Every structure is written in structure tokens, then in C-alpha cells.
Amino acid sequence: FAWKDATVVLFLSTIHNSQNYIAKLRKQPSTISTGYRQTAKVFGDKARKELDIPDFIEEYNLFMCGVDVADQLRSYYNTERTYRKTWKPLFSFLLDIVVGNCYQLSTYRIVGERTLRQHSHAQFRRNLRDALLYNSICVRKQYTQPVKEHKLAKVFKKQHFCAACKEARRTTTTPHYGARKPLANLSINTTRKERGDSHGWKRRIRTPRTNYGCTVYMIAFCTGLQCWSEHLAKLNSIE
């Protein structure tokens, strides 16, 4: 669009069609302003006059300098730091924009009182920080199901180390023979007993592994009564 007020101004818009006009009270330009002779004919001897202007001119007058305001808000509390990752500056920039826009849309923004604007902005960010970090500082209520609902059953397809044996540092008593390929050379790690060239090497004794576990917590436990009884004792102590 081309609009002539004092001078010709060009506009580009994606939402307006230059067909809608709004009646606004306009002030007569000063005698030293550009295009005073042309505008004086419209105003005559009146200092103010209600004129019809396009709606895109009205919105431009209301929302101009929005980028400058956004940059000003970001400059107060900037989260950007020196990064080596290329995506982190973009993340900081977007985070600052989102927080600034939230402040603009919030009730913390005080219009017309310059002395309180910056204080309200700081208070908005403090409250936002406290709200985001509330879940990390509050005491969470632990929800536990009744002990009778905990069952020892086969819950894993692949064997897992027993949690009770691992905590008590109990080791397995069943010898473990690794899978071997036919006609393959035996390494030190696959021998069942010490050899002369193994330098006193012994297979490391590991914690027992099992497919069974607790049906509620999905923790592996041995089928022996000792491990499961220790787990039930802990549940009873919590209740």
C-alpha cells in the first residue's frame, strides 16, 4: 500500500486489504514539518480533526517499535552465554523471546507508569522461576501399594541381577560356563580352572541373576525366600 500523510509511505501487509478505514482524531502537524502545506488544507484552522485512516495505519501506529521493546526486555535479563554448541545460542534466544512475550501478555505489565515497569518485570521473572522450580524443592508424597499386591513372578525375558543379593553383596554358588563355539581355541576367560599360563587367574564371581522379580516395582529378585523376605520387610517398614 501507498499512504500519503505528510509524505508518501509504503506498506507491506499479509493481513490487510486497504479497504477498511477507521475514524481517528489526528493532530495538525507543525509549520516546519514536511508536507505542511498539503496537510494544512485538510485541517484548516483546527488544531485537531477526526479523519478516516486505513486500518493498517492505525495498527502500525499502535504496535510500531515492537521489535525494539522485545530487544529491550531481552537485554535486562539475558540468558545467553558463550557456548561452543551451535544450537545453544538459538535456544537462549528463543527462551528470552518466550519469557518476554509471556510478560507482555501477563497482568504484571503496568502500562503508563515507567517507574514500576522494570520492577514488575523482575517480579514476573522471580515468580516464574519459583513456579518452575517448585516441584524440585517441595516434598513429594510417596505412593506405595499394599504389600499384598506385591508378588514374586517371572517378569523378565532376559536375566537381571538380583537387587537384594547385590545390596547384600552375595555371590552366586552356581558355576557359570560361557557359551563356546565348536572347535574353537579356549581363551583364559573361558577356562574352568587355573592353568599354568593363566598367572593365577580366576573367574570373577558375580551376583546371582534371575528372570523373577516384583510385579509392582519390576525389580529382580531371586526365587529364594531370603531375598523376597528382605523385600517384604522393607515394604512393611515403609507402611
Coordinates of C-alpha atoms in Angstrom, one line a residue:
F1 CA 0.0 0.0 0.0
A2 CA 1.0 3.6 -0.5
W3 CA -0.3 6.1 2.1
K4 CA 0.3 9.8 2.0
D5 CA 0.1 11.6 5.3
A6 CA 2.8 14.2 5.4
T7 CA 4.8 12.2 2.8
V8 CA 4.2 9.1 0.8
V9 CA 4.8 5.9 2.9
L10 CA 4.9 2.4 1.5
F11 CA 3.5 -0.5 3.5
L12 CA 3.6 -4.3 3.0
S13 CA 1.0 -6.4 4.9
T14 CA -0.2 -10.0 4.8
I15 CA -3.5 -9.5 6.7
H16 CA -4.9 -6.2 5.4
N17 CA -6.6 -5.2 2.1
S18 CA -6.6 -1.3 2.4
Q19 CA -10.4 -1.3 2.1
N20 CA -11.3 -0.7 5.8
Y21 CA -11.0 2.7 7.4
I22 CA -11.1 3.9 11.0
A23 CA -12.1 7.4 12.2
K24 CA -9.3 8.8 14.4
L25 CA -8.6 12.1 16.0
R26 CA -5.5 13.5 14.3
K27 CA -3.3 16.4 15.4
Q28 CA -2.3 19.0 12.8
P29 CA 1.4 18.9 12.0
S30 CA 3.6 21.8 12.9
T31 CA 4.5 24.5 10.4
I32 CA 8.1 23.2 10.0
S33 CA 7.1 19.6 9.3
T34 CA 7.4 18.0 5.9
G35 CA 4.2 18.4 3.7
Y36 CA 2.7 21.1 5.9
R37 CA 1.0 22.9 3.0
Q38 CA -0.9 19.9 1.9
T39 CA -2.0 18.8 5.4
A40 CA -3.0 22.4 6.3
K41 CA -5.7 22.3 3.7
V42 CA -7.3 19.3 5.3
F43 CA -7.2 20.7 8.9
G44 CA -8.0 24.3 8.0
D45 CA -7.9 26.4 11.2
K46 CA -8.5 23.4 13.5
A47 CA -5.7 22.0 15.7
R48 CA -7.3 18.6 15.8
K49 CA -9.7 16.9 13.5
E50 CA -11.3 13.5 13.1
L51 CA -10.1 11.8 9.9
D52 CA -10.6 8.5 8.3
I53 CA -7.3 6.5 8.1
P54 CA -6.8 2.9 6.8
D55 CA -6.8 0.2 9.5
F56 CA -3.2 -0.9 8.7
I57 CA -2.1 2.7 9.5
E58 CA -3.9 2.5 12.9
E59 CA -2.3 -0.8 13.8
Y60 CA 1.1 0.4 12.7
N61 CA 0.8 3.5 15.0
L62 CA -0.2 1.3 17.9
F63 CA 2.3 -1.6 17.5
M64 CA 5.4 0.0 16.0
C65 CA 8.7 -0.3 17.8
G66 CA 7.6 -3.8 19.0
V67 CA 11.0 -5.3 18.0
D68 CA 12.7 -2.5 20.0
V69 CA 10.6 -3.3 23.0
A70 CA 11.4 -7.0 22.7
D71 CA 15.1 -6.3 22.4
Q72 CA 14.9 -4.1 25.5
L73 CA 13.2 -6.8 27.6
R74 CA 15.8 -9.3 26.5
S75 CA 18.7 -7.0 27.4
Y76 CA 17.5 -6.8 31.0
Y77 CA 17.8 -10.5 31.8
N78 CA 19.7 -12.2 29.0
T79 CA 20.3 -15.9 29.4
E80 CA 22.8 -16.2 26.5
R81 CA 26.3 -17.2 27.4
T82 CA 29.4 -18.2 25.5
Y83 CA 28.7 -21.6 24.0
R84 CA 30.6 -24.0 21.8
K85 CA 27.5 -25.8 20.7
T86 CA 25.8 -24.0 17.7
W87 CA 22.3 -24.7 18.9
K88 CA 22.6 -23.3 22.4
P89 CA 22.6 -19.6 21.4
L90 CA 19.4 -20.2 19.4
F91 CA 17.8 -21.9 22.4
S92 CA 18.7 -19.0 24.7
F93 CA 17.4 -16.5 22.1
L94 CA 14.1 -18.3 21.8
L95 CA 13.8 -18.7 25.6
D96 CA 14.3 -15.0 26.1
I97 CA 11.7 -14.2 23.5
V98 CA 9.1 -16.6 25.0
V99 CA 9.6 -15.2 28.5
G100 CA 9.4 -11.6 27.2
N101 CA 6.2 -12.3 25.3
C102 CA 4.7 -14.0 28.4
Y103 CA 5.5 -10.9 30.4
Q104 CA 3.9 -8.7 27.8
L105 CA 0.7 -10.8 27.9
S106 CA 0.6 -11.1 31.7
T107 CA -1.0 -8.9 34.3
Y108 CA 2.4 -7.9 35.7
R109 CA 2.9 -5.4 32.8
I110 CA 2.0 -2.0 34.1
V111 CA 1.1 0.5 31.3
G112 CA 1.7 4.2 31.8
E113 CA 3.9 4.0 34.9
R114 CA 7.5 4.0 33.9
T115 CA 8.8 3.7 37.5
L116 CA 7.1 0.4 38.1
R117 CA 7.7 -1.3 34.7
Q118 CA 11.1 -2.7 35.5
H119 CA 10.2 -3.8 39.0
S120 CA 7.1 -5.6 37.7
H121 CA 9.3 -7.3 35.1
A122 CA 11.8 -8.5 37.7
Q123 CA 8.9 -9.8 39.9
F124 CA 7.4 -11.6 37.0
R125 CA 10.7 -13.5 36.4
R126 CA 11.1 -14.3 40.1
N127 CA 7.6 -15.8 40.3
L128 CA 8.2 -17.7 37.1
R129 CA 11.5 -19.1 38.5
D130 CA 9.8 -20.1 41.7
A131 CA 6.9 -21.8 39.9
L132 CA 9.2 -23.8 37.6
L133 CA 11.4 -24.9 40.5
Y134 CA 8.6 -25.6 42.9
N135 CA 8.4 -29.3 42.0
S136 CA 12.1 -29.8 42.7
I137 CA 12.0 -28.2 46.2
C138 CA 8.6 -29.4 47.5
V139 CA 8.3 -32.7 49.5
R140 CA 6.7 -35.3 47.3
K141 CA 4.2 -37.7 48.7
Q142 CA 5.3 -41.3 48.2
Y143 CA 2.6 -43.6 46.9
T144 CA 3.1 -47.2 47.8
Q145 CA 0.7 -50.1 47.0
P146 CA -0.3 -52.5 49.8
V147 CA 2.2 -55.3 50.5
K148 CA -0.3 -58.0 49.5
E149 CA -0.3 -56.7 45.9
H150 CA 3.5 -57.4 45.5
K151 CA 4.1 -60.8 44.0
L152 CA 7.2 -62.7 43.1
A153 CA 6.7 -63.8 39.5
K154 CA 8.6 -64.2 36.2
V155 CA 8.6 -60.7 34.8
F156 CA 11.8 -60.5 32.7
K157 CA 12.7 -62.3 29.5
K158 CA 16.4 -61.6 30.0
Q159 CA 18.1 -62.3 33.3
H160 CA 18.8 -59.4 35.6
F161 CA 21.0 -59.2 38.7
C162 CA 19.1 -59.8 42.0
A163 CA 18.7 -56.4 43.8
A164 CA 18.7 -58.0 47.3
C165 CA 21.9 -60.0 46.6
K166 CA 23.6 -57.0 45.0
E167 CA 22.8 -54.8 48.1
A168 CA 24.0 -57.6 50.5
R169 CA 27.0 -58.4 48.2
R170 CA 26.0 -62.0 48.0
T171 CA 27.6 -64.0 45.2
T172 CA 26.3 -66.9 43.2
T173 CA 27.1 -70.5 44.0
T174 CA 26.2 -71.9 40.6
P175 CA 29.2 -72.2 38.3
H176 CA 28.9 -70.3 35.1
Y177 CA 30.0 -71.9 31.8
G178 CA 30.1 -69.4 29.0
A179 CA 28.8 -70.4 25.5
R180 CA 31.6 -71.8 23.4
K181 CA 32.0 -72.3 19.7
P182 CA 32.7 -75.8 18.4
L183 CA 36.4 -76.5 17.7
A184 CA 37.4 -73.0 18.8
N185 CA 40.5 -72.2 20.9
L186 CA 39.9 -71.7 24.6
S187 CA 40.9 -68.4 26.0
I188 CA 41.8 -67.6 29.6
N189 CA 38.3 -66.2 30.2
T190 CA 36.6 -69.5 29.3
T191 CA 38.7 -71.9 31.3
R192 CA 37.0 -73.7 34.2
K193 CA 40.1 -74.0 36.3
E194 CA 43.5 -72.4 36.7
R195 CA 46.2 -73.2 34.2
G196 CA 49.9 -72.8 34.2
D197 CA 49.9 -69.8 31.9
S198 CA 47.0 -68.0 33.5
H199 CA 49.1 -66.4 36.2
G200 CA 46.6 -67.3 39.0
W201 CA 43.6 -66.0 37.1
K202 CA 40.2 -66.9 38.5
R203 CA 36.8 -66.2 37.1
R204 CA 35.1 -63.3 38.8
I205 CA 32.2 -64.4 41.0
R206 CA 29.1 -62.3 40.1
T207 CA 25.8 -61.6 41.8
P208 CA 23.1 -64.1 41.0
R209 CA 20.9 -63.4 38.0
T210 CA 17.2 -64.3 37.6
N211 CA 14.1 -63.8 35.5
Y212 CA 11.9 -63.3 38.5
G213 CA 11.1 -60.1 40.3
C214 CA 8.5 -57.9 42.0
T215 CA 5.3 -57.4 39.8
V216 CA 4.8 -53.8 41.2
Y217 CA 8.3 -52.3 41.2
M218 CA 9.7 -54.5 38.4
I219 CA 12.8 -55.2 40.4
A220 CA 14.7 -58.5 40.0
F221 CA 14.8 -60.9 43.0
C222 CA 16.0 -64.5 43.4
T223 CA 13.4 -67.2 43.9
G224 CA 14.9 -68.0 47.3
L225 CA 13.0 -67.0 50.3
Q226 CA 15.7 -64.8 51.8
C227 CA 15.8 -62.2 49.0
W228 CA 12.0 -61.9 48.8
S229 CA 11.5 -61.8 52.6
E230 CA 14.0 -58.9 52.8
H231 CA 12.0 -57.0 50.2
L232 CA 8.7 -57.6 52.0
A233 CA 10.4 -56.4 55.3
K234 CA 11.3 -53.1 53.7
L235 CA 7.8 -52.7 52.4
N236 CA 6.3 -53.3 55.9
S237 CA 8.8 -50.8 57.4
I238 CA 7.6 -48.1 54.9
E239 CA 3.9 -48.6 55.7

